[in-house]
PDB file of C-alpha atoms and ligand atoms in Angstrom:
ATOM      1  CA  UNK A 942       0.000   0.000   0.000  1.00  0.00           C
ATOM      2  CA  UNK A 943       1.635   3.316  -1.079  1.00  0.00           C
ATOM      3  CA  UNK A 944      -1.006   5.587  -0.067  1.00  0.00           C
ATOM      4  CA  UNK A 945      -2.427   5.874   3.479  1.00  0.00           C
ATOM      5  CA  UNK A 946      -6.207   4.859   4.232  1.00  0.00           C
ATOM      6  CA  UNK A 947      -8.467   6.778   6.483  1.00  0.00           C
ATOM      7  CA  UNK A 948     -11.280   4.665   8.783  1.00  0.00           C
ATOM      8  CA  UNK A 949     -13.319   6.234  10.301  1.00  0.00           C
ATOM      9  CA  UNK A 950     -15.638   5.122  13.421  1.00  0.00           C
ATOM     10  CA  UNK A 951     -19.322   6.763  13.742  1.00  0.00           C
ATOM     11  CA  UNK A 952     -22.507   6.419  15.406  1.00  0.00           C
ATOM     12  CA  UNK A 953     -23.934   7.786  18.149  1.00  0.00           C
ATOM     13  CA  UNK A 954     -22.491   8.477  21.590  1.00  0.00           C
ATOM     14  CA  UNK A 955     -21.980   5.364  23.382  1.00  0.00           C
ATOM     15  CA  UNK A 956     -21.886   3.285  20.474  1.00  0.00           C
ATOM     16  CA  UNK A 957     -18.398   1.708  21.323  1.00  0.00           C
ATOM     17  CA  UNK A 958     -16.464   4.070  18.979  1.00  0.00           C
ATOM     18  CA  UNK A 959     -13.569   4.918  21.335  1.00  0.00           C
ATOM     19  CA  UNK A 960     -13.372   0.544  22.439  1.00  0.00           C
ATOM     20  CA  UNK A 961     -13.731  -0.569  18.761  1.00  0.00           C
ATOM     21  CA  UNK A 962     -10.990   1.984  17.141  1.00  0.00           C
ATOM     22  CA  UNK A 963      -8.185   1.115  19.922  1.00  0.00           C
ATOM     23  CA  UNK A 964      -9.269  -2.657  19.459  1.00  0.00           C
ATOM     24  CA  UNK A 965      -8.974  -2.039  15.366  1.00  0.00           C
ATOM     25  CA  UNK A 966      -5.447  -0.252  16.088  1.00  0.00           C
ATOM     26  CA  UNK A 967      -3.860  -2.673  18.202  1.00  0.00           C
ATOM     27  CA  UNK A 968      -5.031  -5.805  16.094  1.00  0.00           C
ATOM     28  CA  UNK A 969      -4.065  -4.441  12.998  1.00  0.00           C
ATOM     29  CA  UNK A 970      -0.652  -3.464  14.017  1.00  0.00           C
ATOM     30  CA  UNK A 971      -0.177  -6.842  15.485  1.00  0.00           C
ATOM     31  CA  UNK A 972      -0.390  -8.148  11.975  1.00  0.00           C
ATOM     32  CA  UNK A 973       2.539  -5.327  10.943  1.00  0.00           C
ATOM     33  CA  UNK A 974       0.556  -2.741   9.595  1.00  0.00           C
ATOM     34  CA  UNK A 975       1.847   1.261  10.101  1.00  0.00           C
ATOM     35  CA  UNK A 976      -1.425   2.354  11.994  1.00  0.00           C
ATOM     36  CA  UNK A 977      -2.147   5.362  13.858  1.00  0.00           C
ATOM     37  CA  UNK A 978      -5.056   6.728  15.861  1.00  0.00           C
ATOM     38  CA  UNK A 979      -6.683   9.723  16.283  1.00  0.00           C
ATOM     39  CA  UNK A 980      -9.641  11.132  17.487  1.00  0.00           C
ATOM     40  CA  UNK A 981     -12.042  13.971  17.096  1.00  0.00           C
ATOM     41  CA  UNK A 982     -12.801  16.619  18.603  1.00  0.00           C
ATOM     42  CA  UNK A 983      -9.056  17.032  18.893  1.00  0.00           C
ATOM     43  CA  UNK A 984      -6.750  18.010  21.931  1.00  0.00           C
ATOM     44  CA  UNK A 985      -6.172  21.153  19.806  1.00  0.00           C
ATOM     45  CA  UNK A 986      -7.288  24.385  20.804  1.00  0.00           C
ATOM     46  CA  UNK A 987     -10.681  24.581  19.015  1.00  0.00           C
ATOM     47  CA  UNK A 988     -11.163  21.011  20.335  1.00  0.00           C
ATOM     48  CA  UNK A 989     -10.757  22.379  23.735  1.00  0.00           C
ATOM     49  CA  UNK A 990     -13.443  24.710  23.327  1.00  0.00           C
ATOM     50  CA  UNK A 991     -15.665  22.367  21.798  1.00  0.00           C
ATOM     51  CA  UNK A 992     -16.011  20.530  24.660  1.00  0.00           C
ATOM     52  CA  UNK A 993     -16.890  23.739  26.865  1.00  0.00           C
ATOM     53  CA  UNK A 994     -19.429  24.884  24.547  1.00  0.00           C
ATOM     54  CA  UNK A 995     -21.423  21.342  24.452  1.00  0.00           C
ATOM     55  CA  UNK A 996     -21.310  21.555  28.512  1.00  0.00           C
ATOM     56  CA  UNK A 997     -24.203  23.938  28.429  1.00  0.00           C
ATOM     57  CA  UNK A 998     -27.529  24.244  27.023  1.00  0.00           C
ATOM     58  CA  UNK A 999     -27.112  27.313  24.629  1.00  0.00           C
ATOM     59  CA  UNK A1000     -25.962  25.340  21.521  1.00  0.00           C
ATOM     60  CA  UNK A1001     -26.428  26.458  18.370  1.00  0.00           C
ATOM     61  CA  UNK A1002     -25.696  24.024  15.698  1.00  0.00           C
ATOM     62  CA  UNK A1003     -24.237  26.692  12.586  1.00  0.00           C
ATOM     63  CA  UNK A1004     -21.563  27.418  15.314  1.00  0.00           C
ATOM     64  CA  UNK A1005     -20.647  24.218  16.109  1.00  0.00           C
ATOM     65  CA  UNK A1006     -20.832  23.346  12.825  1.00  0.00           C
ATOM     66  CA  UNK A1007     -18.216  25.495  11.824  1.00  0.00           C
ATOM     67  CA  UNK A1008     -16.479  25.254  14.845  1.00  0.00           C
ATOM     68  CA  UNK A1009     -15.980  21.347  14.434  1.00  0.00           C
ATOM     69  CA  UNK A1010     -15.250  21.915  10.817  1.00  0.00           C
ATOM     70  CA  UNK A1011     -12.564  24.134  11.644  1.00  0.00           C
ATOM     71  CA  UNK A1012     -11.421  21.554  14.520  1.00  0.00           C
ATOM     72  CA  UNK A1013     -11.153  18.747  11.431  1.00  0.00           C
ATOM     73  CA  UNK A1014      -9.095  21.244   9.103  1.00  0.00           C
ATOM     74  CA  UNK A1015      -6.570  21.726  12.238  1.00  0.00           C
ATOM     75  CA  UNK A1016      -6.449  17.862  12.356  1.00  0.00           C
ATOM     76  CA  UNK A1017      -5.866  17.561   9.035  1.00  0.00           C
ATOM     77  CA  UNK A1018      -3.008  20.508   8.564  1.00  0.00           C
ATOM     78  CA  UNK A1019      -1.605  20.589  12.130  1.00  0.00           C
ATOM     79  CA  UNK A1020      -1.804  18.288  14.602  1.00  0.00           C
ATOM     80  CA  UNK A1021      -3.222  14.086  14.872  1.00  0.00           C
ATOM     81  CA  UNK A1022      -3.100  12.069  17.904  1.00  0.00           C
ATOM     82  CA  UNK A1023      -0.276  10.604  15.866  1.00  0.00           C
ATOM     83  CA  UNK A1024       1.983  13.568  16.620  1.00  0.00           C
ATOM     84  CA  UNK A1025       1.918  15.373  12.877  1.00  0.00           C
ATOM     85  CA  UNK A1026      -0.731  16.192  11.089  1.00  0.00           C
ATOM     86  CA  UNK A1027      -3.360  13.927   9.518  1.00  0.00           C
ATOM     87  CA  UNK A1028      -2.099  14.821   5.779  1.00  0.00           C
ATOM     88  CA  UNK A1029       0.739  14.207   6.854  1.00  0.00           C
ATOM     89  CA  UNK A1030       0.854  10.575   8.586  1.00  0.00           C
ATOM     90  CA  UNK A1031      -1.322   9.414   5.021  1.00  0.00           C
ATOM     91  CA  UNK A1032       1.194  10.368   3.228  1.00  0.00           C
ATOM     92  CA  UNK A1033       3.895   8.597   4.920  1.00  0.00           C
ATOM     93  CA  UNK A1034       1.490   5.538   4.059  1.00  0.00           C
ATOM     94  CA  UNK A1035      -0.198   4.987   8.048  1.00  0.00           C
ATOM     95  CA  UNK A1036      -3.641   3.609   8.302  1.00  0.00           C
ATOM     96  CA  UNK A1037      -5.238   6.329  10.423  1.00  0.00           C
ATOM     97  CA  UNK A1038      -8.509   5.263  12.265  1.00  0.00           C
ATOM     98  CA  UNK A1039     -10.373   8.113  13.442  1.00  0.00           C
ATOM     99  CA  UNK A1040     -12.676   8.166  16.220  1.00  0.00           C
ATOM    100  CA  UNK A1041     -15.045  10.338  14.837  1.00  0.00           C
ATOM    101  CA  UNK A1042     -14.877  12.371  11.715  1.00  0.00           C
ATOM    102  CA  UNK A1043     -17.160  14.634   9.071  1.00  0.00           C
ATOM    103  CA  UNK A1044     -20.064  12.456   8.954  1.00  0.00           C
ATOM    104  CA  UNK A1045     -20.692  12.750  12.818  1.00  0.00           C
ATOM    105  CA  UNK A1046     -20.731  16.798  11.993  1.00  0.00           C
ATOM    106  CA  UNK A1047     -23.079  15.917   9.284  1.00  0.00           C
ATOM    107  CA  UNK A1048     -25.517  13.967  11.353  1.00  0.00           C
ATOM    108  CA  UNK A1049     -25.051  15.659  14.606  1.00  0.00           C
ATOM    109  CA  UNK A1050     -24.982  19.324  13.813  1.00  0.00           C
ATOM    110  CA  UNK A1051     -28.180  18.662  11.723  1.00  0.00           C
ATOM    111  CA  UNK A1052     -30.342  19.010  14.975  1.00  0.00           C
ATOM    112  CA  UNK A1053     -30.288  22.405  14.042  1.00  0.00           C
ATOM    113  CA  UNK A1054     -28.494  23.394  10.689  1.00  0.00           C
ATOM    114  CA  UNK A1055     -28.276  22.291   6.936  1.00  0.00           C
ATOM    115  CA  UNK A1056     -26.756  19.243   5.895  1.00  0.00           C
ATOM    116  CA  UNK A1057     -25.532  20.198   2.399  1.00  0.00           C
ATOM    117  CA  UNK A1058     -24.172  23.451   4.119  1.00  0.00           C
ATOM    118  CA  UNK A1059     -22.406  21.151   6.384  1.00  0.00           C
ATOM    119  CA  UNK A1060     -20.706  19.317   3.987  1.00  0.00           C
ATOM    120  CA  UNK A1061     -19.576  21.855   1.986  1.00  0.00           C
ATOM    121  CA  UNK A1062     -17.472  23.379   5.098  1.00  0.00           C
ATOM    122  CA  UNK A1063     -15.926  20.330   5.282  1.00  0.00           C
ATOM    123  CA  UNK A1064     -15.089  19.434   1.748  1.00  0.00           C
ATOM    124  CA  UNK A1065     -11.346  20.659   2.581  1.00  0.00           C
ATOM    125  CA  UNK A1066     -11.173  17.540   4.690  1.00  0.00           C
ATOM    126  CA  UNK A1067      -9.850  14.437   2.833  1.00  0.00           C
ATOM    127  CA  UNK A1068     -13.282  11.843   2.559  1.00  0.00           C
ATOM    128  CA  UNK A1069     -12.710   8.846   4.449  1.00  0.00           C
ATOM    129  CA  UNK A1070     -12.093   5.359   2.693  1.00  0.00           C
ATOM    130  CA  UNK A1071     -13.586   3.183   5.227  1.00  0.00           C
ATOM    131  CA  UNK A1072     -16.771   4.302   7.597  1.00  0.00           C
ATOM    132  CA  UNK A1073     -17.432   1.844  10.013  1.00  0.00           C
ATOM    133  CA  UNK A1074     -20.857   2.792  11.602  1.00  0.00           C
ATOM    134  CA  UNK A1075     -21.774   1.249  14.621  1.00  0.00           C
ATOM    135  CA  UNK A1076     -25.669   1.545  15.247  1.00  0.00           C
ATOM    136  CA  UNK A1077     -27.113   0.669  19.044  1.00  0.00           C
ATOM    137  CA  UNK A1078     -30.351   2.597  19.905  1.00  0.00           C
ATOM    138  CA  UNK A1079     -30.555   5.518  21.739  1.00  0.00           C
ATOM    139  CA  UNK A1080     -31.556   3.919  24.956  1.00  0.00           C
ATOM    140  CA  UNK A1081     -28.592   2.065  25.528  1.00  0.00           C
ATOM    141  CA  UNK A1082     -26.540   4.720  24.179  1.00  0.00           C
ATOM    142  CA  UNK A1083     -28.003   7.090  27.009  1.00  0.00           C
ATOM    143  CA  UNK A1084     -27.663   4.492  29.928  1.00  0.00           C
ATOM    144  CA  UNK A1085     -23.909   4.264  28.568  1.00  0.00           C
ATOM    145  CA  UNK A1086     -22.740   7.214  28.882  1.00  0.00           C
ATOM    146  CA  UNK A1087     -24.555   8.823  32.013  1.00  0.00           C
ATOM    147  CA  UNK A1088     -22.419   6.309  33.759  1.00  0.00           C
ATOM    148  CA  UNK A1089     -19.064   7.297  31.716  1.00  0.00           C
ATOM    149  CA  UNK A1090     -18.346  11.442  32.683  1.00  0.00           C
ATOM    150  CA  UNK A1091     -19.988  14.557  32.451  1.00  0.00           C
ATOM    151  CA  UNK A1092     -22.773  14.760  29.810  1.00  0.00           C
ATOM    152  CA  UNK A1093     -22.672  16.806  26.492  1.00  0.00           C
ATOM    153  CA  UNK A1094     -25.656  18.616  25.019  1.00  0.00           C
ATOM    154  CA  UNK A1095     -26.053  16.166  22.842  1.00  0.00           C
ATOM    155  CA  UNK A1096     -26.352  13.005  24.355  1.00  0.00           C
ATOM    156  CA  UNK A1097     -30.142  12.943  26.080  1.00  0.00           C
ATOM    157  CA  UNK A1098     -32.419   9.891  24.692  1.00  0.00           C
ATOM    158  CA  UNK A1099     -34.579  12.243  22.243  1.00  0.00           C
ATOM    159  CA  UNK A1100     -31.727  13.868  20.391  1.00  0.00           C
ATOM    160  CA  UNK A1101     -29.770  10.998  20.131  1.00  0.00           C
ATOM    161  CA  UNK A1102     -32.384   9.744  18.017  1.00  0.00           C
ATOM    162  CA  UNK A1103     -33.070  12.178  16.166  1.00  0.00           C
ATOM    163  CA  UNK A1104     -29.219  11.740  15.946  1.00  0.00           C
ATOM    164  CA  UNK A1105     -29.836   8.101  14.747  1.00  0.00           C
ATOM    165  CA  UNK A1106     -32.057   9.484  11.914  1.00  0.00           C
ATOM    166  CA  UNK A1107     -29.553  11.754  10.886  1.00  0.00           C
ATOM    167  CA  UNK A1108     -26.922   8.962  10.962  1.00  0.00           C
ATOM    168  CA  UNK A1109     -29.002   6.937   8.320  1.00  0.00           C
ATOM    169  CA  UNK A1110     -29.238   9.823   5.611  1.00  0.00           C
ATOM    170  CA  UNK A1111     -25.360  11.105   6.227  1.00  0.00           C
ATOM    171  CA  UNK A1112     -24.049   7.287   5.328  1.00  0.00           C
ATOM    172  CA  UNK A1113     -26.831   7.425   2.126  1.00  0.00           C
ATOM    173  CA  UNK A1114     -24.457  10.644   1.126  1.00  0.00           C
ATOM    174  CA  UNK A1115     -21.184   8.837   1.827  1.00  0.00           C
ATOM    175  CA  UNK A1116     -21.205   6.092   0.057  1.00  0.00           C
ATOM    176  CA  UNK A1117     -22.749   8.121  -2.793  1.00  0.00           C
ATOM    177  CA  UNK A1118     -19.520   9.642  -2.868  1.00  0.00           C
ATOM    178  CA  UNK A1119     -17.677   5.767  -3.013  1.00  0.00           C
ATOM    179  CA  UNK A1120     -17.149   5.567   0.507  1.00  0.00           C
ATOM    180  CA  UNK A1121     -16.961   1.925   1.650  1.00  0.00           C
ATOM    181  CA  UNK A1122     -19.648   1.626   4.234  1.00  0.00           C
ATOM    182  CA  UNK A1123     -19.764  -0.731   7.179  1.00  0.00           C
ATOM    183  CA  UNK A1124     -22.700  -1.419   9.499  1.00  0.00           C
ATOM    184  CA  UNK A1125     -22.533  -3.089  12.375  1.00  0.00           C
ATOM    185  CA  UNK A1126     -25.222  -3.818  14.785  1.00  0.00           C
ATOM    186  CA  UNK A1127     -23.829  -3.272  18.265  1.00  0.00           C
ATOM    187  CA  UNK A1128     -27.016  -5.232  19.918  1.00  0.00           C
ATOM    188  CA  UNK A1129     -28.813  -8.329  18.961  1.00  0.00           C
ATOM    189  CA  UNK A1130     -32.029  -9.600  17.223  1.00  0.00           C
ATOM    190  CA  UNK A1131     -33.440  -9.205  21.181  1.00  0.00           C
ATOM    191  CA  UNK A1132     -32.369  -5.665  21.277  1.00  0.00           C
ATOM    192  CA  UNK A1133     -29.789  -6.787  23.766  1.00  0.00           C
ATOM    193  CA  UNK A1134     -25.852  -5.662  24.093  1.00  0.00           C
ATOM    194  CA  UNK A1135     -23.362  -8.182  21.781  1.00  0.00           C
ATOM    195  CA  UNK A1136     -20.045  -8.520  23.776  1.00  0.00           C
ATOM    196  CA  UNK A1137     -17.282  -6.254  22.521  1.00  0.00           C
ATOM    197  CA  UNK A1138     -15.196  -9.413  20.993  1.00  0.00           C
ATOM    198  CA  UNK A1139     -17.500 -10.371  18.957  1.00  0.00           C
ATOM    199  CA  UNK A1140     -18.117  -7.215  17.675  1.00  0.00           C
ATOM    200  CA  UNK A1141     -14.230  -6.167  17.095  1.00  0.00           C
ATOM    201  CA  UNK A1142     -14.289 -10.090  15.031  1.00  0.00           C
ATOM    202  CA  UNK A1143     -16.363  -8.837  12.660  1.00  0.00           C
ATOM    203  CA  UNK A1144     -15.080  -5.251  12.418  1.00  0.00           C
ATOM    204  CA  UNK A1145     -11.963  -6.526  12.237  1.00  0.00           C
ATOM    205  CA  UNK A1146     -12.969  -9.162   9.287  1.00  0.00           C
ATOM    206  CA  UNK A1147     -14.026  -6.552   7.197  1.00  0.00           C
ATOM    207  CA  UNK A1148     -11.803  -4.482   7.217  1.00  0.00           C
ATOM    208  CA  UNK A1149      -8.980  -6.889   6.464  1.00  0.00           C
ATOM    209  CA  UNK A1150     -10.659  -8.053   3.491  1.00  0.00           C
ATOM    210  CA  UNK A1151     -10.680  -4.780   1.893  1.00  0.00           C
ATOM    211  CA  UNK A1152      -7.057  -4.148   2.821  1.00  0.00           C
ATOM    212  CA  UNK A1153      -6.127  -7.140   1.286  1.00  0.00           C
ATOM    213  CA  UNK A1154      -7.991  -6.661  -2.120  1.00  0.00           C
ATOM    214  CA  UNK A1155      -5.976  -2.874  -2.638  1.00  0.00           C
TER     215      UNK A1155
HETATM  216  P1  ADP B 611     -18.119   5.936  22.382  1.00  0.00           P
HETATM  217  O1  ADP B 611     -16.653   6.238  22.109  1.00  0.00           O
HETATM  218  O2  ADP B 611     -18.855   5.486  21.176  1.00  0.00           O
HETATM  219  O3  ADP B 611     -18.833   7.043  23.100  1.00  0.00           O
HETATM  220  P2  ADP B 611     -17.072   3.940  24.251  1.00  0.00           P
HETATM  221  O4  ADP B 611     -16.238   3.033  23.430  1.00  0.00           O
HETATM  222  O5  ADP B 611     -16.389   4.951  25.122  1.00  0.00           O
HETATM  223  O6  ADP B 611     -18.181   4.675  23.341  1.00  0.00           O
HETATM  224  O7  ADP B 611     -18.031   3.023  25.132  1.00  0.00           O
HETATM  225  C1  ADP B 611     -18.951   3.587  26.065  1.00  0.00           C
HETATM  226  C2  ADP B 611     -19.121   2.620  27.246  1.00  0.00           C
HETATM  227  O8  ADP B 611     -19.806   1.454  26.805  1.00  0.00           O
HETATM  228  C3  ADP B 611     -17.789   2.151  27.827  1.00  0.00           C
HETATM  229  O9  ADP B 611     -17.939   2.016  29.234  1.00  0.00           O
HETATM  230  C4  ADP B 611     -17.585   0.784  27.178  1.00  0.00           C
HETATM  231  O10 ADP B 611     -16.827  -0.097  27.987  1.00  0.00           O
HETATM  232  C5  ADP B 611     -19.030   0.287  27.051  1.00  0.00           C
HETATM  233  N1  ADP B 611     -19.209  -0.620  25.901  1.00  0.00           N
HETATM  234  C6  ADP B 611     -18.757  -0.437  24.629  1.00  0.00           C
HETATM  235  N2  ADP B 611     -19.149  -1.480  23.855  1.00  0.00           N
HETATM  236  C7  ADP B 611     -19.863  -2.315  24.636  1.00  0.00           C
HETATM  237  C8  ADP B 611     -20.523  -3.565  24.413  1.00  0.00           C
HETATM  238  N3  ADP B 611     -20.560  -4.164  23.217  1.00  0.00           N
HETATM  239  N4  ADP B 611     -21.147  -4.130  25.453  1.00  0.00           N
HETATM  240  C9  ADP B 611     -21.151  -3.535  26.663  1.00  0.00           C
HETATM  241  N5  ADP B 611     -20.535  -2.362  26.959  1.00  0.00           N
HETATM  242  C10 ADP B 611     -19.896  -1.753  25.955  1.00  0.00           C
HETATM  243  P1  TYD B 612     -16.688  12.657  21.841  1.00  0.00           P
HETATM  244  O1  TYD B 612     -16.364  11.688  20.773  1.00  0.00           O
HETATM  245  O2  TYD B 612     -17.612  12.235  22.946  1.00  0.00           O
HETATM  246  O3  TYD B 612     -15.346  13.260  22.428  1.00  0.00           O
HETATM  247  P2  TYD B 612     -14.669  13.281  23.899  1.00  0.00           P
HETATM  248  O4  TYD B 612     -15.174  12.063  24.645  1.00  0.00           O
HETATM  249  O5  TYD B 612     -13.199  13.249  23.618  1.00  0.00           O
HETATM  250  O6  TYD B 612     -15.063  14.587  24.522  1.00  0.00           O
HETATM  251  O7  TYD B 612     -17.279  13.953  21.122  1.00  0.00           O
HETATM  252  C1  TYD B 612     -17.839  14.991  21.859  1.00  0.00           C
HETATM  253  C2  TYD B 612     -19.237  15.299  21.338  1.00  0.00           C
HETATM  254  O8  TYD B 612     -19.125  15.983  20.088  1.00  0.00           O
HETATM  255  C3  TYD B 612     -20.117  14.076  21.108  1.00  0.00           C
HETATM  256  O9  TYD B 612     -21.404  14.323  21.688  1.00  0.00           O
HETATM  257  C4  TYD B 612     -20.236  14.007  19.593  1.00  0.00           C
HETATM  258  C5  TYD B 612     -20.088  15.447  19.176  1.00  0.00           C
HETATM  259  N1  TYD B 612     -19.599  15.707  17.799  1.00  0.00           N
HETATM  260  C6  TYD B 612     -20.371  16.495  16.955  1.00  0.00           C
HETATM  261  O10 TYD B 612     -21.471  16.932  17.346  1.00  0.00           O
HETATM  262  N2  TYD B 612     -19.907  16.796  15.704  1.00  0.00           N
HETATM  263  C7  TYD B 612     -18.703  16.352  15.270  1.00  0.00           C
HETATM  264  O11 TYD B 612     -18.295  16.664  14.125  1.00  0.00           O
HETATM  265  C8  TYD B 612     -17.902  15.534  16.147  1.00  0.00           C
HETATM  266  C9  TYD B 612     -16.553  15.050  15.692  1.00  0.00           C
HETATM  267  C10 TYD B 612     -18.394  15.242  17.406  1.00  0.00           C
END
């Protein structure tokens, strides 16, 4: 592989992005891949006051919008997780997996603003190759992450599923634009949790058999 790759995890908070990237990470160096990972919103500066702003109640969604957009161009000019910038580590040839990226803008900051609008602030961002989406419903995705840390403005059961919806529509536009999509259902046929292992297996499966086919 000459070129790097970009995956990138999504769903809603909760979901198991944050367990399933490190897992995808640590297995796929293990086979002697070059991997990094990073996250979003970044430890940068506009990351930091991200995170403030989504502490409170007065949110509005065209400034966070731009505000995340402008998070994802300092990841991709300045500064990864990985120590250089995201344009940088792909073109040394890493796999970068990204916990989070522009779809979650796309589907989260349309509680409130305009999803073409959205995407065009983040066409400067490089599209990911891989998205894998990681769907659990907005019930277990609440009792999650009330017992995880402080709680952002977005993460209360009724916009989380209006999340969800959003979720749905923003993969529709991504693989539209030849992003390889891939869905995994984080609970069973009885609604209830699948363990983590057997989710990473089949993350993990996929993904290696579209490495191996570049
Ligand atoms: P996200 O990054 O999507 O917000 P995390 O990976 O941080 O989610 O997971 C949120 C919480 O849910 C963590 O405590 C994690 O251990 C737990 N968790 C993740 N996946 C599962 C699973 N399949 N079954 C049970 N608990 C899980
Ligand atoms: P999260 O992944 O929970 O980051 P951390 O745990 O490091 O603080 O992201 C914080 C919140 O930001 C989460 O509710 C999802 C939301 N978010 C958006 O609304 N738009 C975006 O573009 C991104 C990347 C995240």
């Amino acid at each position: 592989m000459s070129k790097g790759l970009i995956i990138a995890f999504e769903g809603i908070d909760g979901a198991g992005l944050t367990t399933h990237s490190k897992l995808l990470v640590e297995r796929l160096r293990r086979d002697g891949y070059k991997v990094g990972y990073s996250k979003e919103p970044t430890w940068g500066p506009i990351g930091y006051l991200i995170r403030e702003l989504i502490l409170g109640e007065d949110v509005d969604q065209d400034i966070m919008a731009l505000l995340y957009a402008a998070d994802r161009l300092w990841h991709v000019r300045h500064y990864s997780c990985l120590g250089v910038s995201l344009s940088k580590a792909l073109s040394e040839g890493y796999i970068v997996v990204i916990d989070r990226y522009k779809y979650s803008s796309i589907a989260y900051q349309s509680l409130g603003s305009d999803p073409s609008w959205i995407d065009i602030l983040n066409s400067k961002a490089p599209e990911p190759n891989i998205i894998v989406y990681i769907d659990i419903t907005p019930e277990v995705a609440f009792r999650r992450v009330k017992e995880r840390r402080v709680t952002y403005y977005y993460e209360t059961v009724n916009r989380l599923s209006k999340i969800r919806e959003q979720f749905s529509k923003a993969l529709s536009l991504a693989e539209s634009k030849g992003v390889y999509v891939i869905k995994i259902q984080g609970l069973n046929e009885m609604g209830k949790e699948r363990s983590i292992e057997s989710i990473h297996e089949e993350i993990y499966s996929r993904i290696i058999r579209f490495i191996r086919q570049l």
